[in-house]
Coordinates of N, CA and C in Angstrom, one line a residue:
M1 N 22.5 38.2 -26.6 CA 23.3 37.8 -25.5 C 23.4 36.2 -25.6
T2 N 24.6 35.8 -25.5 CA 24.9 34.3 -25.7 C 24.9 33.7 -24.3
Y3 N 24.1 32.5 -24.2 CA 24.1 31.8 -22.9 C 25.3 30.9 -22.8
S4 N 26.0 31.0 -21.7 CA 27.2 30.1 -21.5 C 27.0 29.4 -20.2
P5 N 26.8 28.1 -20.2 CA 26.6 27.3 -19.0 C 27.8 27.5 -18.0
I6 N 27.4 27.6 -16.7 CA 28.4 27.8 -15.7 C 29.1 26.4 -15.4
L7 N 28.3 25.3 -15.5 CA 28.9 24.0 -15.3 C 28.7 23.2 -16.5
S8 N 29.7 22.3 -16.8 CA 29.5 21.3 -17.9 C 28.5 20.3 -17.5
E9 N 28.0 19.5 -18.5 CA 27.0 18.5 -18.3 C 27.6 17.5 -17.3
D10 N 28.8 17.1 -17.4 CA 29.4 16.2 -16.5 C 29.5 16.7 -15.1
A11 N 29.8 18.0 -14.9 CA 29.8 18.6 -13.6 C 28.5 18.7 -13.0
L12 N 27.4 19.0 -13.8 CA 26.1 19.0 -13.3 C 25.6 17.6 -12.8
L13 N 26.0 16.6 -13.6 CA 25.7 15.2 -13.2 C 26.4 14.9 -11.9
Q14 N 27.7 15.3 -11.7 CA 28.4 15.0 -10.5 C 27.8 15.7 -9.3
A15 N 27.3 17.0 -9.6 CA 26.6 17.7 -8.5 C 25.4 17.0 -8.0
L16 N 24.6 16.5 -9.0 CA 23.4 15.8 -8.6 C 23.7 14.5 -7.9
L17 N 24.7 13.8 -8.3 CA 25.1 12.6 -7.7 C 25.5 12.9 -6.2
K18 N 26.2 13.9 -6.0 CA 26.8 14.2 -4.7 C 25.7 14.7 -3.7
D19 N 24.8 15.5 -4.2 CA 23.8 16.2 -3.2 C 22.5 15.4 -3.0
S20 N 22.2 14.4 -3.9 CA 21.0 13.7 -3.8 C 21.0 12.8 -2.5
L21 N 19.8 12.8 -1.8 CA 19.7 12.0 -0.6 C 19.4 10.5 -1.0
N22 N 18.9 10.3 -2.3 CA 18.6 9.0 -2.8 C 19.9 8.4 -3.5
G23 N 20.0 7.1 -3.5 CA 21.1 6.5 -4.2 C 21.0 6.6 -5.7
L24 N 22.2 6.9 -6.3 CA 22.2 7.0 -7.8 C 23.5 6.3 -8.3
I25 N 23.3 5.4 -9.2 CA 24.4 4.6 -9.7 C 24.3 4.6 -11.3
L26 N 25.4 4.9 -11.9 CA 25.5 4.7 -13.4 C 26.4 3.5 -13.7
Y27 N 25.9 2.5 -14.4 CA 26.6 1.3 -14.7 C 26.9 1.2 -16.2
Q28 N 28.1 0.6 -16.5 CA 28.4 0.2 -17.8 C 28.0 -1.2 -18.0
V29 N 27.3 -1.5 -19.1 CA 26.8 -2.9 -19.3 C 27.9 -3.7 -19.9
V30 N 28.1 -4.9 -19.4 CA 29.1 -5.8 -19.9 C 28.4 -7.0 -20.6
R31 N 28.6 -7.3 -21.9 CA 27.9 -8.3 -22.6 C 28.9 -9.4 -23.0
N32 N 28.4 -10.6 -23.2 CA 29.3 -11.7 -23.7 C 29.3 -11.7 -25.2
E33 N 29.9 -12.7 -25.8 CA 30.0 -12.7 -27.3 C 28.7 -12.8 -28.0
A34 N 27.7 -13.4 -27.3 CA 26.3 -13.5 -27.8 C 25.5 -12.2 -27.6
G35 N 26.1 -11.2 -27.0 CA 25.3 -10.0 -26.7 C 24.5 -10.0 -25.5
K36 N 24.6 -11.0 -24.7 CA 23.8 -11.1 -23.5 C 24.5 -10.3 -22.3
P37 N 23.7 -9.5 -21.6 CA 24.4 -8.8 -20.5 C 24.7 -9.7 -19.4
I38 N 26.0 -9.7 -18.9 CA 26.4 -10.6 -17.9 C 26.9 -9.9 -16.6
D39 N 27.2 -8.7 -16.7 CA 27.7 -7.9 -15.6 C 27.5 -6.4 -15.8
F40 N 27.8 -5.7 -14.7 CA 27.6 -4.2 -14.8 C 28.7 -3.6 -14.0
L41 N 29.4 -2.6 -14.6 CA 30.6 -2.0 -14.0 C 30.1 -0.6 -13.5
Y42 N 30.6 -0.3 -12.3 CA 30.3 1.0 -11.7 C 31.0 2.1 -12.4
Q43 N 30.3 3.1 -12.9 CA 30.9 4.3 -13.6 C 30.8 5.5 -12.7
L44 N 29.6 5.7 -12.1 CA 29.4 6.8 -11.2 C 28.6 6.3 -10.0
V45 N 29.0 6.7 -8.8 CA 28.2 6.3 -7.6 C 28.2 7.5 -6.7
N46 N 27.0 7.9 -6.3 CA 26.9 9.0 -5.4 C 27.1 8.5 -3.9
P47 N 27.4 9.4 -3.0 CA 27.7 9.0 -1.6 C 26.6 8.2 -1.0
A48 N 25.3 8.5 -1.3 CA 24.2 7.8 -0.7 C 24.2 6.3 -1.1
A49 N 24.5 6.0 -2.4 CA 24.6 4.7 -2.9 C 25.8 4.0 -2.4
A50 N 26.9 4.7 -2.3 CA 28.2 4.1 -1.8 C 28.0 3.6 -0.3
I51 N 27.3 4.4 0.5 CA 27.0 4.0 1.9 C 26.3 2.6 1.9
L52 N 25.4 2.4 1.0 CA 24.6 1.2 0.9 C 25.6 0.0 0.6
L53 N 26.6 0.3 -0.2 CA 27.5 -0.7 -0.7 C 28.7 -0.8 0.3
G54 N 28.8 0.1 1.3 CA 29.9 0.0 2.3 C 31.3 0.3 1.7
A55 N 31.3 1.3 0.8 CA 32.6 1.7 0.2 C 32.6 3.2 -0.2
C56 N 33.7 3.7 -0.6 CA 33.8 5.1 -1.1 C 33.5 5.1 -2.6
P57 N 32.9 6.2 -3.0 CA 32.5 6.3 -4.4 C 33.7 6.1 -5.4
E58 N 34.9 6.7 -5.0 CA 36.0 6.6 -5.8 C 36.6 5.2 -6.0
D59 N 36.4 4.4 -4.9 CA 36.9 3.0 -4.9 C 36.1 2.1 -5.8
L60 N 34.9 2.5 -6.1 CA 33.9 1.6 -6.8 C 34.1 1.7 -8.3
H61 N 34.7 2.8 -8.8 CA 34.7 3.1 -10.2 C 35.4 2.0 -11.0
G62 N 34.7 1.4 -12.0 CA 35.3 0.4 -12.8 C 35.1 -1.0 -12.3
K63 N 34.7 -1.2 -11.1 CA 34.6 -2.5 -10.5 C 33.3 -3.2 -10.9
S64 N 33.3 -4.5 -10.8 CA 32.2 -5.3 -11.2 C 31.1 -5.3 -10.1
C65 N 29.8 -5.3 -10.5 CA 28.7 -5.4 -9.6 C 28.7 -6.7 -8.9
K66 N 29.0 -7.8 -9.7 CA 29.1 -9.1 -9.1 C 30.1 -9.2 -8.0
E67 N 31.3 -8.5 -8.2 CA 32.4 -8.5 -7.2 C 32.0 -7.7 -6.0
V68 N 31.5 -6.5 -6.2 CA 31.2 -5.7 -5.0 C 30.0 -6.1 -4.3
F69 N 28.9 -6.6 -5.0 CA 27.7 -6.9 -4.4 C 27.2 -8.3 -4.8
P70 N 28.0 -9.3 -4.4 CA 27.7 -10.7 -4.8 C 26.3 -11.2 -4.5
Q71 N 25.7 -10.7 -3.4 CA 24.4 -11.1 -3.0 C 23.3 -10.5 -3.7
G72 N 23.6 -9.7 -4.8 CA 22.6 -9.0 -5.5 C 22.1 -9.6 -6.8
D73 N 21.9 -10.9 -6.8 CA 21.5 -11.6 -8.0 C 20.1 -11.2 -8.5
E74 N 19.2 -11.0 -7.5 CA 17.9 -10.5 -7.9 C 17.9 -9.2 -8.6
L75 N 18.7 -8.3 -8.0 CA 18.8 -6.9 -8.6 C 19.4 -6.9 -10.0
R76 N 20.5 -7.8 -10.1 CA 21.1 -7.8 -11.5 C 20.2 -8.5 -12.5
M77 N 19.3 -9.3 -12.1 CA 18.3 -9.9 -13.0 C 17.4 -8.7 -13.6
Y78 N 17.1 -7.7 -12.7 CA 16.3 -6.6 -13.2 C 17.2 -5.7 -14.1
Y79 N 18.4 -5.6 -13.8 CA 19.3 -4.8 -14.7 C 19.4 -5.5 -16.1
Q80 N 19.5 -6.8 -16.1 CA 19.6 -7.5 -17.3 C 18.3 -7.4 -18.1
Q81 N 17.2 -7.4 -17.5 CA 15.9 -7.2 -18.1 C 15.8 -5.9 -18.9
V82 N 16.3 -4.8 -18.2 CA 16.3 -3.5 -18.9 C 17.3 -3.4 -20.0
A83 N 18.5 -4.0 -19.8 CA 19.5 -4.0 -20.8 C 19.1 -4.8 -22.1
V84 N 18.3 -5.8 -21.9 CA 17.8 -6.5 -23.0 C 16.6 -5.9 -23.7
S85 N 15.6 -5.4 -22.9 CA 14.4 -4.8 -23.5 C 14.5 -3.4 -23.8
G86 N 15.4 -2.6 -23.2 CA 15.5 -1.2 -23.4 C 14.3 -0.4 -22.7
Q87 N 13.5 -1.1 -21.9 CA 12.3 -0.5 -21.3 C 12.6 -0.2 -19.8
N88 N 12.3 1.0 -19.4 CA 12.5 1.4 -18.0 C 11.7 0.4 -17.1
L89 N 12.2 0.2 -15.8 CA 11.6 -0.7 -14.9 C 11.7 -0.1 -13.5
R90 N 10.6 -0.2 -12.8 CA 10.5 0.2 -11.4 C 10.1 -1.0 -10.5
V91 N 11.0 -1.3 -9.5 CA 10.8 -2.5 -8.7 C 11.0 -2.1 -7.2
E92 N 10.4 -2.9 -6.3 CA 10.7 -2.8 -4.9 C 11.7 -3.9 -4.5
Y93 N 12.8 -3.6 -3.8 CA 13.8 -4.5 -3.6 C 14.3 -4.4 -2.1
Q94 N 14.4 -5.6 -1.4 CA 14.9 -5.6 0.0 C 16.4 -5.8 0.0
L95 N 17.1 -4.9 0.7 CA 18.5 -5.1 0.8 C 18.9 -6.3 1.6
P96 N 19.6 -7.3 1.1 CA 19.9 -8.5 1.9 C 20.7 -8.2 3.2
T97 N 21.5 -7.2 3.1 CA 22.4 -7.0 4.3 C 21.7 -6.5 5.5
D98 N 20.7 -5.7 5.4 CA 20.1 -5.2 6.7 C 18.5 -5.1 6.6
G99 N 18.0 -5.6 5.5 CA 16.5 -5.8 5.5 C 15.8 -4.5 5.1
R100 N 16.5 -3.4 4.8 CA 15.8 -2.2 4.3 C 15.2 -2.4 2.9
W101 N 14.1 -1.7 2.7 CA 13.4 -1.7 1.4 C 13.7 -0.5 0.6
F102 N 13.9 -0.7 -0.8 CA 14.1 0.4 -1.7 C 13.3 0.3 -2.9
E103 N 12.8 1.4 -3.4 CA 12.2 1.4 -4.7 C 13.3 1.8 -5.7
V104 N 13.5 0.9 -6.7 CA 14.6 1.0 -7.6 C 14.0 1.3 -9.0
F105 N 14.5 2.5 -9.6 CA 14.1 2.8 -10.9 C 15.3 2.7 -11.8
I106 N 15.1 1.8 -12.8 CA 16.3 1.5 -13.7 C 15.9 2.0 -15.1
T107 N 16.8 2.8 -15.7 CA 16.6 3.3 -17.0 C 17.8 3.1 -17.9
E108 N 17.6 2.8 -19.2 CA 18.7 2.6 -20.1 C 19.2 4.0 -20.6
Q109 N 20.5 4.2 -20.6 CA 21.1 5.4 -21.1 C 21.9 5.1 -22.4
V110 N 22.6 6.1 -22.9 CA 23.3 6.0 -24.2 C 24.6 5.2 -23.8
Q111 N 25.3 4.7 -24.9 CA 26.6 4.1 -24.8 C 26.6 2.9 -23.8
E112 N 25.5 2.1 -23.9 CA 25.5 0.9 -23.1 C 25.6 1.1 -21.6
T113 N 24.9 2.0 -21.1 CA 24.9 2.3 -19.7 C 23.4 2.2 -19.1
L114 N 23.4 2.0 -17.8 CA 22.1 2.0 -17.0 C 22.3 3.0 -15.9
L115 N 21.2 3.8 -15.7 CA 21.2 4.7 -14.6 C 20.1 4.2 -13.6
C116 N 20.5 4.0 -12.3 CA 19.6 3.5 -11.3 C 19.4 4.4 -10.2
F117 N 18.2 4.6 -9.8 CA 17.8 5.5 -8.6 C 17.3 4.6 -7.5
F118 N 17.8 4.8 -6.3 CA 17.4 4.0 -5.1 C 16.7 4.9 -4.1
T119 N 15.4 4.7 -3.8 CA 14.7 5.5 -2.8 C 14.3 4.6 -1.7
N120 N 14.7 5.0 -0.5 CA 14.3 4.2 0.7 C 12.8 4.3 1.0
I121 N 12.2 3.1 1.0 CA 10.7 3.0 1.3 C 10.5 2.1 2.4
T122 N 11.4 1.9 3.3 CA 11.3 1.0 4.4 C 10.1 1.3 5.3
D123 N 10.0 2.6 5.7 CA 8.8 3.0 6.5 C 7.5 2.7 5.9
R124 N 7.4 2.9 4.6 CA 6.1 2.6 3.9 C 5.8 1.1 3.9
V125 N 6.8 0.3 3.6 CA 6.6 -1.1 3.5 C 6.3 -1.7 4.9
L126 N 7.0 -1.2 5.9 CA 6.7 -1.7 7.2 C 5.3 -1.4 7.7
A127 N 4.9 -0.1 7.3 CA 3.5 0.3 7.6 C 2.5 -0.6 6.9
E128 N 2.7 -0.9 5.6 CA 1.8 -1.8 4.9 C 1.8 -3.2 5.5
Q129 N 2.9 -3.7 5.9 CA 3.0 -5.0 6.5 C 2.2 -5.0 7.8
E130 N 2.4 -3.9 8.6 CA 1.7 -3.8 9.9 C 0.2 -3.8 9.6
L131 N -0.2 -3.0 8.6 CA -1.7 -2.9 8.3 C -2.2 -4.3 7.9
I132 N -1.5 -5.0 7.1 CA -1.9 -6.4 6.7 C -2.1 -7.3 7.9
K133 N -1.1 -7.2 8.8 CA -1.1 -8.0 10.0 C -2.3 -7.6 10.9
N134 N -2.6 -6.3 11.0 CA -3.7 -5.9 11.8 C -5.1 -6.3 11.2
L135 N -5.1 -6.2 9.9 CA -6.4 -6.7 9.2 C -6.6 -8.2 9.4
T136 N -5.5 -8.9 9.3 CA -5.6 -10.4 9.5 C -6.1 -10.7 10.9
L137 N -5.5 -10.0 11.9 CA -5.8 -10.2 13.3 C -7.3 -9.8 13.5
L138 N -7.7 -8.7 12.8 CA -9.1 -8.2 13.0 C -10.1 -9.3 12.4
Q139 N -9.7 -9.9 11.3 CA -10.6 -10.9 10.7 C -10.7 -12.1 11.7
H140 N -9.6 -12.6 12.3 CA -9.7 -13.7 13.2 C -10.5 -13.3 14.4
T141 N -10.3 -12.1 14.9 CA -11.0 -11.6 16.1 C -12.5 -11.6 15.8
E142 N -12.9 -11.0 14.7 CA -14.3 -10.9 14.3 C -14.9 -12.3 14.2
E143 N -14.2 -13.3 13.7 CA -14.7 -14.6 13.5 C -15.0 -15.3 14.9
L144 N -14.0 -15.1 15.8 CA -14.1 -15.8 17.1 C -15.1 -15.1 17.9
A145 N -15.3 -13.8 17.8 CA -16.2 -13.0 18.7 C -17.6 -12.8 18.1
S146 N -17.8 -13.4 16.9 CA -19.1 -13.2 16.2 C -19.4 -11.7 16.1
M147 N -18.5 -11.0 15.5 CA -18.7 -9.5 15.4 C -18.2 -9.1 14.0
G148 N -18.5 -7.8 13.7 CA -18.1 -7.2 12.4 C -17.8 -5.7 12.6
S149 N -17.2 -5.1 11.6 CA -17.0 -3.7 11.7 C -17.4 -3.1 10.4
W150 N -17.7 -1.8 10.4 CA -18.2 -1.1 9.2 C -17.9 0.3 9.2
D151 N -18.0 1.0 8.1 CA -18.0 2.5 8.0 C -18.8 2.9 6.9
Y152 N -19.4 4.1 7.0 CA -20.3 4.7 6.1 C -19.9 6.1 5.7
D153 N -19.7 6.4 4.5 CA -19.3 7.7 4.0 C -20.6 8.4 3.5
R154 N -21.0 9.4 4.3 CA -22.2 10.2 4.0 C -22.1 11.0 2.7
S155 N -20.9 11.4 2.4 CA -20.7 12.2 1.2 C -20.9 11.4 -0.1
T156 N -20.6 10.1 -0.1 CA -20.7 9.3 -1.3 C -21.8 8.2 -1.1
D157 N -22.4 8.2 0.1 CA -23.4 7.2 0.3 C -22.9 5.7 0.1
Q158 N -21.7 5.5 0.6 CA -21.0 4.2 0.3 C -20.7 3.6 1.7
F159 N -20.8 2.2 1.7 CA -20.5 1.4 2.9 C -19.2 0.6 2.6
F160 N -18.5 0.4 3.7 CA -17.5 -0.7 3.7 C -17.8 -1.6 4.9
W161 N -18.0 -2.9 4.5 CA -18.2 -3.9 5.5 C -17.0 -4.8 5.6
S162 N -16.6 -5.2 6.8 CA -15.6 -6.2 7.0 C -16.2 -7.6 6.7
E163 N -15.4 -8.6 6.7 CA -15.9 -10.0 6.4 C -16.9 -10.4 7.5
G164 N -16.6 -10.0 8.7 CA -17.5 -10.3 9.9 C -18.9 -9.8 9.7
M165 N -19.1 -8.6 9.1 CA -20.4 -8.1 8.8 C -21.2 -9.0 7.9
Y166 N -20.5 -9.5 6.8 CA -21.2 -10.3 5.9 C -21.6 -11.7 6.6
R167 N -20.7 -12.2 7.4 CA -21.1 -13.4 8.2 C -22.3 -13.2 9.1
L168 N -22.3 -12.0 9.8 CA -23.4 -11.8 10.7 C -24.7 -11.7 10.0
F169 N -24.8 -11.1 8.8 CA -26.0 -10.9 8.0 C -26.3 -12.1 7.1
G170 N -25.3 -13.1 7.1 CA -25.5 -14.2 6.2 C -25.5 -13.9 4.7
L171 N -24.7 -12.9 4.4 CA -24.6 -12.5 3.0 C -23.3 -12.9 2.4
E172 N -23.3 -13.1 1.1 CA -22.1 -13.5 0.4 C -21.1 -12.3 0.4
L173 N -19.8 -12.7 0.6 CA -18.8 -11.6 0.7 C -18.7 -10.9 -0.6
G174 N -18.8 -9.5 -0.6 CA -18.7 -8.7 -1.8 C -20.1 -8.3 -2.2
T175 N -21.2 -8.8 -1.6 CA -22.5 -8.3 -2.0 C -22.6 -6.8 -1.8
P176 N -23.1 -6.0 -2.8 CA -23.2 -4.6 -2.6 C -24.1 -4.2 -1.4
I177 N -23.6 -3.2 -0.6 CA -24.3 -2.8 0.6 C -24.8 -1.4 0.5
S178 N -26.0 -1.2 1.0 CA -26.6 0.1 1.0 C -27.4 0.3 2.2
L179 N -27.9 1.5 2.4 CA -28.8 1.7 3.6 C -30.0 0.8 3.6
Q180 N -30.5 0.4 2.4 CA -31.6 -0.4 2.3 C -31.3 -1.9 2.8
T181 N -30.0 -2.2 2.8 CA -29.6 -3.6 3.2 C -30.2 -3.9 4.6
Y182 N -30.1 -2.9 5.5 CA -30.5 -3.1 6.9 C -32.0 -3.3 6.9
V183 N -32.7 -2.5 6.2 CA -34.2 -2.6 6.2 C -34.7 -3.9 5.6
N184 N -34.0 -4.4 4.5 CA -34.4 -5.6 3.8 C -34.2 -6.8 4.6
N185 N -33.2 -6.8 5.6 CA -32.8 -8.0 6.2 C -33.4 -8.2 7.7
V186 N -34.1 -7.2 8.2 CA -34.7 -7.3 9.5 C -36.1 -8.0 9.4
L187 N -36.5 -8.5 10.6 CA -37.9 -9.0 10.7 C -38.8 -7.9 10.4
E188 N -40.0 -8.2 9.9 CA -41.0 -7.2 9.5 C -41.3 -6.3 10.8
A189 N -41.4 -6.9 11.9 CA -41.8 -6.2 13.1 C -40.7 -5.2 13.5
D190 N -39.4 -5.4 13.1 CA -38.3 -4.5 13.4 C -38.0 -3.5 12.4
Q191 N -38.8 -3.4 11.3 CA -38.5 -2.5 10.3 C -38.5 -1.0 10.7
P192 N -39.4 -0.6 11.7 CA -39.4 0.7 12.2 C -38.0 1.0 12.9
V193 N -37.5 0.0 13.6 CA -36.2 0.2 14.2 C -35.1 0.3 13.2
A194 N -35.2 -0.5 12.1 CA -34.2 -0.4 11.0 C -34.2 1.0 10.4
L195 N -35.4 1.5 10.1 CA -35.6 2.8 9.5 C -35.0 3.9 10.4
R196 N -35.2 3.8 11.7 CA -34.6 4.7 12.7 C -33.1 4.7 12.7
F197 N -32.6 3.4 12.5 CA -31.1 3.3 12.5 C -30.6 3.9 11.2
V198 N -31.3 3.7 10.1 CA -30.8 4.3 8.8 C -30.9 5.9 8.9
D199 N -31.9 6.4 9.6 CA -32.0 7.9 9.7 C -30.8 8.4 10.6
K200 N -30.4 7.6 11.6 CA -29.3 8.0 12.4 C -28.0 8.0 11.6
L201 N -27.9 7.0 10.8 CA -26.7 6.9 9.9 C -26.5 8.1 9.0
Q202 N -27.6 8.7 8.6 CA -27.6 9.8 7.7 C -27.5 11.2 8.4
R203 N -28.1 11.2 9.7 CA -28.2 12.6 10.3 C -27.6 12.7 11.7
E204 N -27.4 11.6 12.4 CA -27.0 11.8 13.8 C -25.6 12.3 13.9
T205 N -25.3 13.1 14.9 CA -24.0 13.6 15.2 C -23.3 13.0 16.4
L206 N -24.1 12.3 17.3 CA -23.6 11.8 18.5 C -23.6 10.2 18.4
P207 N -22.8 9.6 19.2 CA -22.8 8.1 19.2 C -24.2 7.5 19.4
F208 N -24.4 6.4 18.7 CA -25.7 5.8 18.8 C -25.6 4.3 18.7
E209 N -26.7 3.6 19.1 CA -26.8 2.1 19.0 C -28.2 1.7 18.8
E210 N -28.3 0.5 18.2 CA -29.7 -0.1 18.0 C -29.5 -1.6 18.1
T211 N -30.6 -2.3 18.4 CA -30.7 -3.8 18.4 C -31.7 -4.2 17.4
L212 N -31.3 -5.1 16.5 CA -32.1 -5.5 15.4 C -32.3 -7.0 15.4
R213 N -33.5 -7.5 15.0 CA -33.7 -8.9 14.8 C -33.7 -9.1 13.3
I214 N -32.8 -10.0 12.8 CA -32.6 -10.2 11.4 C -32.9 -11.7 11.1
R215 N -33.2 -12.0 9.8 CA -33.4 -13.3 9.3 C -32.1 -13.8 8.6
R216 N -31.4 -14.8 9.2 CA -30.1 -15.3 8.7 C -30.2 -16.8 8.4
Y217 N -30.0 -17.1 7.2 CA -30.0 -18.5 6.8 C -31.3 -19.2 7.3
G218 N -32.4 -18.4 7.3 CA -33.7 -19.0 7.7 C -34.0 -18.9 9.1
D219 N -33.0 -18.6 10.0 CA -33.2 -18.5 11.4 C -33.2 -17.0 11.9
E220 N -33.8 -16.8 13.0 CA -33.8 -15.5 13.6 C -32.5 -15.2 14.4
A221 N -31.9 -14.1 14.2 CA -30.7 -13.7 15.0 C -30.9 -12.3 15.5
I222 N -30.2 -12.0 16.6 CA -30.3 -10.7 17.2 C -28.9 -10.0 17.2
I223 N -28.8 -8.8 16.6 CA -27.5 -8.2 16.5 C -27.6 -6.8 17.2
K224 N -26.5 -6.3 17.8 CA -26.4 -5.0 18.3 C -25.5 -4.2 17.4
I225 N -25.8 -3.0 17.0 CA -25.0 -2.2 16.2 C -24.7 -0.9 16.9
K226 N -23.4 -0.5 16.9 CA -23.1 0.8 17.5 C -22.4 1.7 16.5
G227 N -22.6 3.0 16.5 CA -22.0 3.9 15.5 C -21.4 5.1 16.2
V228 N -20.3 5.6 15.6 CA -19.7 6.8 16.1 C -19.5 7.7 14.9
V229 N -19.9 9.0 15.0 CA -19.8 9.9 13.9 C -18.5 10.7 13.9
K230 N -17.8 10.7 12.8 CA -16.5 11.4 12.7 C -16.6 12.6 11.7
S231 N -16.0 13.7 12.0 CA -16.1 14.9 11.2 C -14.8 15.0 10.3
N232 N -15.0 15.8 9.2 CA -13.9 16.0 8.3 C -13.1 17.3 8.8
S233 N -12.2 17.8 8.0 CA -11.4 18.9 8.3 C -12.2 20.2 8.5
Q234 N -13.4 20.2 7.9 CA -14.3 21.4 8.1 C -15.3 21.2 9.2
E235 N -15.0 20.2 10.0 CA -15.9 19.9 11.2 C -17.3 19.5 10.7
Q236 N -17.4 18.9 9.6 CA -18.7 18.4 9.1 C -18.7 16.9 9.3
P237 N -19.8 16.4 10.0 CA -19.9 15.0 10.2 C -20.2 14.2 9.0
M238 N -19.1 13.6 8.4 CA -19.1 13.0 7.1 C -19.0 11.5 7.2
W239 N -18.4 10.9 8.3 CA -18.1 9.5 8.3 C -18.8 8.9 9.6
V240 N -19.3 7.7 9.4 CA -19.9 7.0 10.6 C -19.1 5.7 10.6
L241 N -18.5 5.4 11.8 CA -17.7 4.2 12.0 C -18.5 3.3 13.1
G242 N -18.4 2.0 12.9 CA -19.1 1.3 13.9 C -18.8 -0.2 14.0
G243 N -19.4 -0.9 14.9 CA -19.3 -2.3 15.1 C -20.6 -3.0 15.2
C244 N -20.6 -4.3 15.1 CA -21.8 -5.1 15.1 C -21.5 -6.4 15.8
W245 N -22.4 -6.8 16.8 CA -22.2 -8.0 17.6 C -23.4 -8.9 17.5
D246 N -23.2 -10.2 17.4 CA -24.3 -11.2 17.5 C -24.6 -11.5 19.0
I247 N -25.7 -11.1 19.4 CA -26.1 -11.3 20.8 C -27.3 -12.2 21.0
T248 N -27.4 -13.1 19.9 CA -28.6 -14.0 19.9 C -28.6 -14.9 21.1
H249 N -27.4 -15.4 21.6 CA -27.3 -16.3 22.7 C -26.9 -15.6 23.9

């Protein structure tokens, strides 16, 4: 039995271009006499990409990228890089017209063409920017309020300390943290309290708190630590989240 394709390769490409929710553009590379890529002509543009350019796909065929999208110098620089090196490239690009963010994958094709895929990543980028802003705000708040935050993963026996925690304990940022850190840094008289706190970190299922006296830069300081136990999807208490406050004064 002989296989006979229902659609030609060109028809398949056109179908993919039409139905994809992501932007797809096929460019013809234009080079100067020295062989340097200087412009890119639209050969195929799917509806999603045409909307970004504010035009109909049919109206873009054969037109210059510089003419249609004059504000896209940064994007064309990436196109030139791929046209010269022949190496695929994936970049994040902010659309100058409305501020949306796209992941752009650029790949060299046969007969001096580039195929570009545009995926909208605006929500992800905004979420990352919001996270960075919140972390920065948290750092400022911790510094002003003489506090810190931490979490402990029981399954891996690993801690995460904020910068504020390192300041409260007088430790260099990035110093490895373990359960023993609490025991090692308290006054000798408070070691039983530190051991009780460590036991709660490992076994407790309800919210808890302890007050510890620690030695910081040669002076005595008093800190209050609170913890809340969080369960995983199997309702197993696996994470402990908490805060720490300097109550010396």
